[in-house]
Coordinates of C-alpha atoms in Angstrom, one line a residue:
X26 CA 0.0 0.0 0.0
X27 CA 2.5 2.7 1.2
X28 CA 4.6 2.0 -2.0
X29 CA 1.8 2.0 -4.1
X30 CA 0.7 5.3 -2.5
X31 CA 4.5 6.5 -3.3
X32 CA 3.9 5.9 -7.3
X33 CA 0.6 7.9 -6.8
X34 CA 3.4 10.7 -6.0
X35 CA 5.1 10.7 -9.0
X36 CA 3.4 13.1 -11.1
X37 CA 4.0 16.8 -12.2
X38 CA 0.8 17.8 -11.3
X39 CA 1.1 16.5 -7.6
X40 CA 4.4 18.5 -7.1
X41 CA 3.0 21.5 -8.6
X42 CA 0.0 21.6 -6.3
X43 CA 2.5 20.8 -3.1
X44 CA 4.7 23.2 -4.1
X45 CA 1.8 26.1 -4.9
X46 CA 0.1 25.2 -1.7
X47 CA 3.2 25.3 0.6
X48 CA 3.9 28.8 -1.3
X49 CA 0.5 30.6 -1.3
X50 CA 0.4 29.2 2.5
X51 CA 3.7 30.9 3.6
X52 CA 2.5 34.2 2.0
X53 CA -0.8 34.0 3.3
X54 CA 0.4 32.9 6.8
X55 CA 2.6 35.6 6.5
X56 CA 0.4 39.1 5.9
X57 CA -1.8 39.4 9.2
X58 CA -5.4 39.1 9.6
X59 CA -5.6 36.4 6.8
X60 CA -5.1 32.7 7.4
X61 CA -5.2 29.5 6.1
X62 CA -8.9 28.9 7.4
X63 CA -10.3 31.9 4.7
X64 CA -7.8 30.7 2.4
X65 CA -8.4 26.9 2.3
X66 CA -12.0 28.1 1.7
X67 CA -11.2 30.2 -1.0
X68 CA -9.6 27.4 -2.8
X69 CA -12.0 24.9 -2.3
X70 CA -13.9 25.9 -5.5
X71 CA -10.5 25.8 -7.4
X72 CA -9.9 22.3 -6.6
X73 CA -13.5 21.2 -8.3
X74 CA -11.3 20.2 -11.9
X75 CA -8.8 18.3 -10.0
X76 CA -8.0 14.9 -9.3
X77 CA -8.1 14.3 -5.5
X78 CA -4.6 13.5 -4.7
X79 CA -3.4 17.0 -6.1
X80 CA -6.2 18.7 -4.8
X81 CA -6.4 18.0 -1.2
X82 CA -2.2 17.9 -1.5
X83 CA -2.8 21.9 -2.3
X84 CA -5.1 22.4 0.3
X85 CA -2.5 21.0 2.9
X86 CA 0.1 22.4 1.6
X87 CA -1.9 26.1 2.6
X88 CA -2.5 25.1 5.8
X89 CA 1.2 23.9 6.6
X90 CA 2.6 26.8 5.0
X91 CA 0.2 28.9 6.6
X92 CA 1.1 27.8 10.3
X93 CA 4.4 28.5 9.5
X94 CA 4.2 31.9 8.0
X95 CA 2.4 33.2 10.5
X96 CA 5.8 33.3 12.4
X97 CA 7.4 35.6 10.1
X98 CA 5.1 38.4 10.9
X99 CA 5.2 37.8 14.7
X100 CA 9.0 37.6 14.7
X101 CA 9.7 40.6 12.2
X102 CA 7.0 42.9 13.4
X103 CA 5.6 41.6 16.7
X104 CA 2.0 41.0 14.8
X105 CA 1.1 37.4 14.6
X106 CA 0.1 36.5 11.5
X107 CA -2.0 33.6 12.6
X108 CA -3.7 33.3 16.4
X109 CA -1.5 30.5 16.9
X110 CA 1.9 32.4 16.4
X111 CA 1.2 34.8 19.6
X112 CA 3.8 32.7 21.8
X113 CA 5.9 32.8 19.1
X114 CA 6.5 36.8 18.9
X115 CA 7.0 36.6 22.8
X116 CA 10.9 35.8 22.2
X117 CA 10.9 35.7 18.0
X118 CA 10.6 40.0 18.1
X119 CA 13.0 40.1 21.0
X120 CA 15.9 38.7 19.3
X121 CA 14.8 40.7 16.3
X122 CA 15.2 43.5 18.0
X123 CA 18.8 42.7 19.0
X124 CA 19.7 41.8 15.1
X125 CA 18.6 38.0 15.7
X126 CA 15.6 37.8 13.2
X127 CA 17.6 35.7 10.6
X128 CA 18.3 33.2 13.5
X129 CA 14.4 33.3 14.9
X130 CA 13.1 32.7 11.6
X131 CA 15.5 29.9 11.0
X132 CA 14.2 28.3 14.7
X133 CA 10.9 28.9 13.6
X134 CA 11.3 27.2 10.4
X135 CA 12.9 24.0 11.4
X136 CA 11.5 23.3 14.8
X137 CA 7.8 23.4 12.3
X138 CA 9.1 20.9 9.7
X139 CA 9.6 18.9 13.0
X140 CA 6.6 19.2 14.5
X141 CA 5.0 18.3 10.8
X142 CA 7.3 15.7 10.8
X143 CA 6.3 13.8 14.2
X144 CA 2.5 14.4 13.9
X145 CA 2.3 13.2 10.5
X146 CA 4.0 9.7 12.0
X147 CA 1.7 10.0 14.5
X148 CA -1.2 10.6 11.8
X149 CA -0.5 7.3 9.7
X150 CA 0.1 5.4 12.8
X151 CA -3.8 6.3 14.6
X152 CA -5.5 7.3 12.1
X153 CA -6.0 3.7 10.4
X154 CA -6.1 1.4 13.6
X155 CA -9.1 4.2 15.0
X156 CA -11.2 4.0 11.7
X157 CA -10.6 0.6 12.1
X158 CA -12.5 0.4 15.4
X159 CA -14.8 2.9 14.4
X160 CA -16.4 0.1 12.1
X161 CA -17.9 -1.8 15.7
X162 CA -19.6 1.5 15.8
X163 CA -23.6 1.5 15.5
X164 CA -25.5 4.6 15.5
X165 CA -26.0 5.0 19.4
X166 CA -21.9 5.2 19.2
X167 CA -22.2 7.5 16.7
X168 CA -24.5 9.4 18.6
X169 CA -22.4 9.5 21.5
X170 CA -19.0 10.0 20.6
X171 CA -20.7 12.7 18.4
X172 CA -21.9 14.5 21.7
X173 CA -18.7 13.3 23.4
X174 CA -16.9 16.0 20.5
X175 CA -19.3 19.0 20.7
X176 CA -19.2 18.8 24.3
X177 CA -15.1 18.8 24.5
X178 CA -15.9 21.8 22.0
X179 CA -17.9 23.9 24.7
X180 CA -16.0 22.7 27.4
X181 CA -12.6 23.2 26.6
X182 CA -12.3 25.4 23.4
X183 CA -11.3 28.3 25.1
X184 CA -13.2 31.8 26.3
X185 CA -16.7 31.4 27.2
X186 CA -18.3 27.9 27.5
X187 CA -22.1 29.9 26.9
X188 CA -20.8 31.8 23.9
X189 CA -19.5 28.3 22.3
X190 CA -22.8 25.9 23.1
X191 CA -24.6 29.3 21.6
X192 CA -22.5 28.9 18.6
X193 CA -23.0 24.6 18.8
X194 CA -26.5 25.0 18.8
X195 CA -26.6 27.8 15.6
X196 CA -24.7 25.8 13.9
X197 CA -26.9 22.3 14.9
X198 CA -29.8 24.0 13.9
X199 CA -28.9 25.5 10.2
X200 CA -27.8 22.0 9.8
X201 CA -31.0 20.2 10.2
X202 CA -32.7 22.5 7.8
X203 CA -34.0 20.6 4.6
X204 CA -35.5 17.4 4.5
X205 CA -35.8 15.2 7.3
X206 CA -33.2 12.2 7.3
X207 CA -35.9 9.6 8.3
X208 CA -39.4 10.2 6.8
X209 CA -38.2 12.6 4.5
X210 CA -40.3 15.8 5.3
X211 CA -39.4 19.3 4.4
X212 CA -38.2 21.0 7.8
X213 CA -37.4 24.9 8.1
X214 CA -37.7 25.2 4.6
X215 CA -40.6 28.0 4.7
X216 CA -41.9 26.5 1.7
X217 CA -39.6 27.4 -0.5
X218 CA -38.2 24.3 -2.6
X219 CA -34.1 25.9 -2.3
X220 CA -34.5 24.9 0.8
X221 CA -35.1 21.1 0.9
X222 CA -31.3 20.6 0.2
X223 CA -30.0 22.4 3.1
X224 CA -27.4 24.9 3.4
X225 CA -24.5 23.6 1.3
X226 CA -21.1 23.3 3.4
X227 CA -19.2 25.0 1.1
X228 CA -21.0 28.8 0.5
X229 CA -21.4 28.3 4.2
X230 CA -17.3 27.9 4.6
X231 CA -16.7 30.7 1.8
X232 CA -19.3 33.0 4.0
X233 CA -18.3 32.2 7.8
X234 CA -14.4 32.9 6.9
X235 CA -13.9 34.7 4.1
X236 CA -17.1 37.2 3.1
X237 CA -16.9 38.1 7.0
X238 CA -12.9 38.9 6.9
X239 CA -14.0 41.3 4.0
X240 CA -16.7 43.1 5.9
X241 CA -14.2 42.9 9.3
X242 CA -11.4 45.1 7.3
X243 CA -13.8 46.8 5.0
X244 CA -15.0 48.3 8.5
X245 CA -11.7 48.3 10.3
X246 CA -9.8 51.7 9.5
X247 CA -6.9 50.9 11.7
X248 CA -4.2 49.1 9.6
X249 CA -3.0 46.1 11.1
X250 CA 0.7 46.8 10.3
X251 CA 1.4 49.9 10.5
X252 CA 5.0 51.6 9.5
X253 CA 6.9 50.9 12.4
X254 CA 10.6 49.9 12.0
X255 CA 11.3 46.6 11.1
X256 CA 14.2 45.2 13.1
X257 CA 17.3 44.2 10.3
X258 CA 17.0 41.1 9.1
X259 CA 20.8 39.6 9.3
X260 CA 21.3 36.3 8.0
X261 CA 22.8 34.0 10.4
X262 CA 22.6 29.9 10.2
X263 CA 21.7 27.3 13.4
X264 CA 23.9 24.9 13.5
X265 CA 22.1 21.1 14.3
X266 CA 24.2 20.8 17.7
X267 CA 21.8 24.0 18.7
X268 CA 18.8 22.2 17.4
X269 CA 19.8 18.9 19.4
X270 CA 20.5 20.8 22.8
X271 CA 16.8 21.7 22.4
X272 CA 15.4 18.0 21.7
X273 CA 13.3 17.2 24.6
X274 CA 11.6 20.6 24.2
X275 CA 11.2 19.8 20.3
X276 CA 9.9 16.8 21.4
X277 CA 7.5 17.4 24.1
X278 CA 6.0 20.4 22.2
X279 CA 5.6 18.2 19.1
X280 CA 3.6 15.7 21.7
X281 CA 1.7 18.5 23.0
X282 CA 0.6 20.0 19.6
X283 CA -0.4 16.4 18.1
X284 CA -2.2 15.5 20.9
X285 CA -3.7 18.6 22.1
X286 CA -5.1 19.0 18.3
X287 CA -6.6 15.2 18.2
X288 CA -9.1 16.6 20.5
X289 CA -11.9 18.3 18.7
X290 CA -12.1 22.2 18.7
X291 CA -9.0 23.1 20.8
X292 CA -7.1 24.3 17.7
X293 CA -3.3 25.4 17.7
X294 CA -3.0 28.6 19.5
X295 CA -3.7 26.8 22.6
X296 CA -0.9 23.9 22.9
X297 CA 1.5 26.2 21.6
X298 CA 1.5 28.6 24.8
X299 CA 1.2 25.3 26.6
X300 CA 4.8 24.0 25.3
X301 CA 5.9 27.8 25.6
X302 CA 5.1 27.6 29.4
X303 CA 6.6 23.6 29.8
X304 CA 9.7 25.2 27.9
X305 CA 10.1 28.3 30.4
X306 CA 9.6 25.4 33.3
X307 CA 11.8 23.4 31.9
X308 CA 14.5 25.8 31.2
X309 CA 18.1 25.8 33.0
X310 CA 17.3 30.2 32.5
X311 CA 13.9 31.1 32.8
X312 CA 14.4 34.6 32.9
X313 CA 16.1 34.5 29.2
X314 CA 12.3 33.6 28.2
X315 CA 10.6 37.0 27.2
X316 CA 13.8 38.5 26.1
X317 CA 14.9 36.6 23.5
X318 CA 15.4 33.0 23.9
X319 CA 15.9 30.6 21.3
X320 CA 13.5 28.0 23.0
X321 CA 10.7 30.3 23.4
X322 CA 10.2 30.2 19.7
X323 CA 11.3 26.5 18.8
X324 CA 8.8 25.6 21.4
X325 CA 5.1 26.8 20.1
X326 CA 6.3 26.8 16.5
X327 CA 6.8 22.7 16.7
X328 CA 3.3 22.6 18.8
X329 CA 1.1 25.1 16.6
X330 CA 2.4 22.7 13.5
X331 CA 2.3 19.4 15.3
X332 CA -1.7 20.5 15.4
X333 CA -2.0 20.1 11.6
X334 CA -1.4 16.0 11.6
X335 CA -3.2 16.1 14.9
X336 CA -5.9 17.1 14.2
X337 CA -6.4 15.2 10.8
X338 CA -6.6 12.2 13.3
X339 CA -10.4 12.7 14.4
X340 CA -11.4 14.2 10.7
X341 CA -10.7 11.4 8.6
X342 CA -11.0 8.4 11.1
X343 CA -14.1 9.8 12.5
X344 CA -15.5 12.3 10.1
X345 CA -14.9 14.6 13.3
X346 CA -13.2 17.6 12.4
X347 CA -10.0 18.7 14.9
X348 CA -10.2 22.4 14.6
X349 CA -12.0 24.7 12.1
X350 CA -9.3 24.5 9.3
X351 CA -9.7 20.8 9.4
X352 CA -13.5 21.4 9.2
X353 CA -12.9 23.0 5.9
X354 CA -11.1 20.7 4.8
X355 CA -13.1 17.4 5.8
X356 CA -15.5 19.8 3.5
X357 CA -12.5 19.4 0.4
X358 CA -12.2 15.7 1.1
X359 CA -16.1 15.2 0.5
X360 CA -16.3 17.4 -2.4
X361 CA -13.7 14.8 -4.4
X362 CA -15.7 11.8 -3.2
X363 CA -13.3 11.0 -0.1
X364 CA -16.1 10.8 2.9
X365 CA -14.4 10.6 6.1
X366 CA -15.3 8.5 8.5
X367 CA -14.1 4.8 9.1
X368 CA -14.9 3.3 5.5
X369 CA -12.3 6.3 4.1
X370 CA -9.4 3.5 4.4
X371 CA -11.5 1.0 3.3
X372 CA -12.8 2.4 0.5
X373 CA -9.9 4.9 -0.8
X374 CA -7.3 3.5 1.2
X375 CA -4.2 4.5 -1.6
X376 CA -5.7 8.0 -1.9
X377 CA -5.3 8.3 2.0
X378 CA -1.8 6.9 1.8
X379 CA -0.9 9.2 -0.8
X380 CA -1.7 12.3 1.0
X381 CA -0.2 11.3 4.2
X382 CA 3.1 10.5 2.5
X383 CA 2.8 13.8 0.9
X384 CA 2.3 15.7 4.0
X385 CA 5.5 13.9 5.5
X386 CA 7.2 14.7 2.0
X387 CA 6.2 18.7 1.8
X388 CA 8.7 19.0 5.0
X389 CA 11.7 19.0 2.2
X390 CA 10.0 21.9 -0.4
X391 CA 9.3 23.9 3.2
X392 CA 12.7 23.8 4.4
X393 CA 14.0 25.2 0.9
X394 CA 10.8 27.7 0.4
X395 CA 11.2 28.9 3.6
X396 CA 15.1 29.8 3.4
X397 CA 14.6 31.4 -0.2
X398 CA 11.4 33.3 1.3
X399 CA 13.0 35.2 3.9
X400 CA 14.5 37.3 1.8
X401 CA 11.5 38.9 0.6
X402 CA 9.7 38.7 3.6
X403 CA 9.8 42.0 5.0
X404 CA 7.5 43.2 1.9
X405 CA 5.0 40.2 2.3
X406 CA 4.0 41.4 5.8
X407 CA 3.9 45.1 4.6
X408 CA 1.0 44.0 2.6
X409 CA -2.3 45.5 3.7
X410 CA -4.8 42.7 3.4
X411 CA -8.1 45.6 2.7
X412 CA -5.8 46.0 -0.5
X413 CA -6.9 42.1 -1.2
X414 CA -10.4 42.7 -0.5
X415 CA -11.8 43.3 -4.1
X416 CA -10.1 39.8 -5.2
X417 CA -11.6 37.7 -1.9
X418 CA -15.0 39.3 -2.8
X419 CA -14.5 38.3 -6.0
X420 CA -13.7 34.7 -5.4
X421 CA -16.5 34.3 -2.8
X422 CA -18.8 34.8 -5.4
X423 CA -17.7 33.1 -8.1
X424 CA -16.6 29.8 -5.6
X425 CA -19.9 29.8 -4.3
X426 CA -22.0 29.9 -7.3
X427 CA -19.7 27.4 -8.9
X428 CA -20.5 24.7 -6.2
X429 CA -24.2 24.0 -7.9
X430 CA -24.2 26.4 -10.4
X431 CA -26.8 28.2 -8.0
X432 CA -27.4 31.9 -7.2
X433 CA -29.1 30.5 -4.2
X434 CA -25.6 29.6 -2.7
X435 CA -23.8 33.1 -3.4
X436 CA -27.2 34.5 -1.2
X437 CA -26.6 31.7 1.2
X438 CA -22.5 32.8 1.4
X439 CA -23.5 36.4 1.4
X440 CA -25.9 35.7 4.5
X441 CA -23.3 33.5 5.9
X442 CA -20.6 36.1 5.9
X443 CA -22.5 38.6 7.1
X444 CA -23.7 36.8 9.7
X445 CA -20.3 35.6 10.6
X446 CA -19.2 39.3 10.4
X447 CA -21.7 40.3 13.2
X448 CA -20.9 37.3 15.5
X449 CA -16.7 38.0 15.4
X450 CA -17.4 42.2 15.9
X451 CA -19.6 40.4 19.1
X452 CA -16.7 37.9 20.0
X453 CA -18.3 34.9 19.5
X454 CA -16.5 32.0 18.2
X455 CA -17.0 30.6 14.6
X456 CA -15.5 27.1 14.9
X457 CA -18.3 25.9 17.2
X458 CA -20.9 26.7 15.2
X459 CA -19.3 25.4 12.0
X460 CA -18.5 22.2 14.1
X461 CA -22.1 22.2 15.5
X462 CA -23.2 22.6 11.8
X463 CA -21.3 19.6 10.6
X464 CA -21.8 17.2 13.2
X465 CA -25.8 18.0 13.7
X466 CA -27.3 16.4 11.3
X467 CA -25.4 13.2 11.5
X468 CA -25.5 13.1 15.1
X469 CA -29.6 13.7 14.9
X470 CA -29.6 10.7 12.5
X471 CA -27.7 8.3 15.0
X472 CA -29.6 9.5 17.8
X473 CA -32.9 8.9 16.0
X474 CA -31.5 5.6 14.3
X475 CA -30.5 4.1 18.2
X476 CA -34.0 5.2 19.4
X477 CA -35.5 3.5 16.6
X478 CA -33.6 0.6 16.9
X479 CA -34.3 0.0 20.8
X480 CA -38.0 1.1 20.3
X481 CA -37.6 4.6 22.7
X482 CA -35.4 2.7 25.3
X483 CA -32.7 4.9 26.4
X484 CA -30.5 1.9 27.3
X485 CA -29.3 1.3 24.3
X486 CA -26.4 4.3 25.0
X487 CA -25.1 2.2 27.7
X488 CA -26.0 -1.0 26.4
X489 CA -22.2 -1.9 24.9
X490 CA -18.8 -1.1 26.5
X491 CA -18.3 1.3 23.6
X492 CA -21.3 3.6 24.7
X493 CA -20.3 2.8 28.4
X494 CA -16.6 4.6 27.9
X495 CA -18.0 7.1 25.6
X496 CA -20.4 8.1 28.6
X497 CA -17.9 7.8 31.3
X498 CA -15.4 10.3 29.0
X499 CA -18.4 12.7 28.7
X500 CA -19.1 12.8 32.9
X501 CA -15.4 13.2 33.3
X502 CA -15.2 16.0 30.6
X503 CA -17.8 18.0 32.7
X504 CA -16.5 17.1 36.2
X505 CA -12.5 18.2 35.0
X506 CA -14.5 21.5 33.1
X507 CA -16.4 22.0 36.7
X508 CA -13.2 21.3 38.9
X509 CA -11.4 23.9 36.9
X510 CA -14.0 27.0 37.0
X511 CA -14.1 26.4 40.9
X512 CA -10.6 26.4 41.0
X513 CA -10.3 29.8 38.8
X514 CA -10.0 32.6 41.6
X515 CA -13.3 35.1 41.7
X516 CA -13.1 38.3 41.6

C-alpha cells in the first residue's frame, strides 16, 4: 500500500500543487489578519477540476505553509500573522530587536518541519487502527462520541463555554434544515423548494471565513501593520548541535501540539503557549524567556504545527473535524468523493496513503521555500490585506456559485458572511458553530436511528462497552470543566 501510494506521487501535477500550496500558505500565513482557514476556503472551489490526490495535496500544503508563516510576521513585526503564532513573537521580536531575526526565523522554520514531521508519524500510525475500530460502531456510538466531540468543543475550546454551546447550537440548527433524514419531510424550509437541500457546506465555509474577513477590514480603518521599523533582518545559520541541545523541548512540544489537536475544537493557539510555558519550566534560565530565547520560539512553533497531523486524526478516522481548518477541509475531502469516516481506508485507502506520505514529503520543499522566502519577507508582511479585498469578494462569489451552479448559494455565502461578520465584531466564536453545523445532522440521525432501533429505550447508549466509555469520557469531561472553574479565583 504505502509504495503503491508512493507511485501515486510521482506526477508533475502533484508536485506543482505541493509546491503552490506550501507557497500561497507561507504568504498568506505571513500578511496578518488572513489565514489558512479563509484561504483553504477560497480554494475549495479551485480544486472542483482536480484529481483528489493533487487537490487536497494543495489544500494541505496552505495550511502547513500557513502555520508556518504566520511566524514571520510575529518575529519581524511583533504582529502574529495567525492566532497560533502569539507565543511565538514573545521571544521571535525580542531577538529581532537585537539583530537575531535571521536566526528566529531559521528556529521557527525547522523546529515546524519537526513538528509536521512527528504528527504526521503519528497521523498514519492512529488514524488507520481508530477507523478501524470505528467500524464496531452502531448509531448509538455515533451518537455519543458525536456529543462526546461537541461537548469537549464547549467545554474546553477556550473563552466562554455559553458563547461556544450558543455557537453549537446555531450551527446544529442551520444544519437540520431541509428534509428530514428519516421520513423525509421538508423542515425549516418556509416552503420554499431551495431549501429542501439544506445549506450547502461550502458557500457556508466561503461565508463564515472569508465574506466576513472582507466586511471585518472593510470596516476596520486601523491598519494592522502599521509603518513601524522593522528590526534588520541579518542572515545567520543554526547549526544542528543547537537544534539537538533543544530535543526534549522539540519533542515534548511536538507531543503536546499532536495530541492537544486530536481533541476536537482546541485548535493550535492553545498547545502552543502550553509548550511555551513547559519550555520556560523546563528551562536551566527562565528569565532569558521574554527576552529573547531561542527556545521560546522553537517551542510553540513545533506545537502550533504538530496541530495540523493532529488534528487530521479525528477528521478522517471519524468524520470529526479537529479544529476549524480541518473542518474545511473534511469539506474538500467530500467534495472529491473522499467521505471521512471509518470506511475512508477502506474504501480509498491508496488515496489516504498518498496524501499522508505527501504531508511527511512537503517537510523538504518547506525547508528550501522557507530559506529562499526570507528574503523577501519584510515586503510580504507590509502587505495591507483591505488592499486584497476586491479579489476575496471576487472569489467568494464566483466559488460559491460554482459549487451548484446556483445563485441561491452566493445569497446563502452572502448571509453567511454577514452573519459571521456580526458574530466575530460580538466575540463569539466561529469554529463551534461550523463544528455544531457539521456534526448536527449526523449526530440527529444516530440519535434517532438508536432510538429507533431499541424502540424509545434509552438503554441502548449504555448498552455496549463502547457507549459505556464514551459516557464515562463525557461525565469526566464536565466534572475536569467543573473542577477547573471552581478552581479559577473570583473576583
Amino acid at each position: 500500500m504505502l509504495v503503491d501510494a508512493f507511485l501515486e506521487l510521482l506526477n508533475l501535477w502533484v508536485l506543482v500543487a505541493a509546491l503552490a500550496g506550501i507557497v500561497s500558505g507561507i504568504i498568506i500565513g505571513a500578511i496578518p489578519g488572513l489565514g489558512p482557514t479563509m484561504a483553504i476556503a477560497l480554494l475549495i472551489p479551485v480544486t472542483f477540476s482536480m484529481q483528489p490526490i493533487p487537490a487536497i495535496i494543495l489544500l494541505l500544503g496552505v495550511y502547513q505553509g500557513a502555520i508556518f508563516g504566520g511566524s514571520i510576521s510575529a518575529v519581524l513585526l511583533n504582529v502574529p500573522g495567525t492566532p497560533s503564532s502569539a507565543a511565538t513573537a514573545i521571544d521571535g521580536f525580542a531577538m529581532a530587536r537585537r539583530g537575531e531575526g535571521g536566526r528566529a526565523l531559521r528556529f521557527a522554520l525547522y523546529a515546524s518541519v519537526i513538528g509536521n514531521i512527528f504528527s504526521c508519524l503519528v497521523l498514519m500510525a492512529l488514524a488507520e487502527p481508530l477507523a478501524r475500530f470505528a467500524l464496531d460502531f452502531g448509531p448509538a456510538e455515533m451518537a455519543m462520541l458525536m456529543l462526546f466531540a461537541l461537548l469537549v468543543i464547549v467545554l474546553f475550546g477556550g473563552g466562554s463555554k455559553l458563547d461556544a454551546l450558543i455557537m453549537v447550537l446555531v450551527g446544529a440548527c442551520a444544519g437540520i434544515v431541509g428534509l428530514d433524514p428519516i421520513s423525509g419531510t421538508p423542515r425549516f424550509t418556509f416552503g420554499s423548494f431551495a431549501f429542501e437541500n439544506g445549506f450547502q457546506l461550502i458557500p457556508v465555509l466561503i461565508g463564515l471565513f472569508a465574506m466576513s474577513e472582507v466586511l471585518l477590514q472593510a470596516f476596520d480603518r486601523e491598519p494592522l501593520v502599521g509603518d513601524a521599523e522593522v528590526p534588520p533582518l541579518k542572515s545567520s545559520a543554526v547549526r544542528f548541535v543547537e537544534l539537538w541541545r533543544m530535543r526534549m523541548t522539540l519533542f515534548l512540544s511536538s507531543l503536546i501540539g499532536t495530541f492537544v489537536g486530536i481533541l476536537p475544537g482546541i485548535g493550535s493557539t492553545v498547545p502552543a503557549f502550553m509548550s511555551y510555558s513547559l519550555a520556560r519550566s523546563r528551562s536551566a534560565d527562565p528569565d532569558a524567556f521574554g527576552r529573547g530565547a531561542p527556545e521560546g520560539v522553537a517551542a510553540p512553533e513545533a506545537a502550533n504545527n504538530a496541530v495540523t497531523g493532529g488534528a487530521l486524526v479525528p477528521t478522517l478516522a471519524l468524520g470529526i473535524p479537529g479544529d476549524a481548518v480541518t473542518a474545511v477541509i473534511l469539506g474538500a475531502f467530500m467534495l472529491h468523493g473522499l467521505a471521512p469516516g471509518p470506511f475512508l481506508f477502506r474504501d480509498h485507502g491508496l488515496e489516504v496513503y498518498a496524501i499522508f506520505e505527501a504531508l511527511l514529503l512537503s517537510s523538504i520543499p518547506t525547508v528550501i521555500l522557507g530559506l529562499l522566502f526570507f528574503r523577501v519577507a519584510i515586503h510580504v508582511t507590509r502587505i495591507q490585506p483591505r488592499h486584497l479585498l476586491p479579489a476575496i469578494t471576487i472569489l467568494a462569489i464566483f466559488g460559491a456559485f460554482s459549487v451548484n451552479n446556483s445563485l441561491f448559494d452566493v445569497w446563502v455565502m452572502l448571509g453567511a458572511g454577514v452573519l459571521g461578520f456580526l458574530l466575530r465584531r460580538a466575540n463569539f466564536p466561529l469554529p463551534p458553530l461550523l463544528i455544531g453545523l457539521i456534526l448536527g445532522a449526523p449526530f440527529e440521525q444516530s440519535l434517532r436511528q438508536a432510538l429507533l432501533t431499541s424502540g424509545g429505550g434509552y438503554g441502548i447508549f449504555v448498552g455496549s462497552p463502547i457507549t459505556i466509555g464514551l459516557v464515562a469520557l463525557t461525565v469526566l469531561s464536565l466534572a475536569i470543566s467543573l473542577f477547573f472553574s471552581l478552581r479559577k479565583p473570583r473576583i
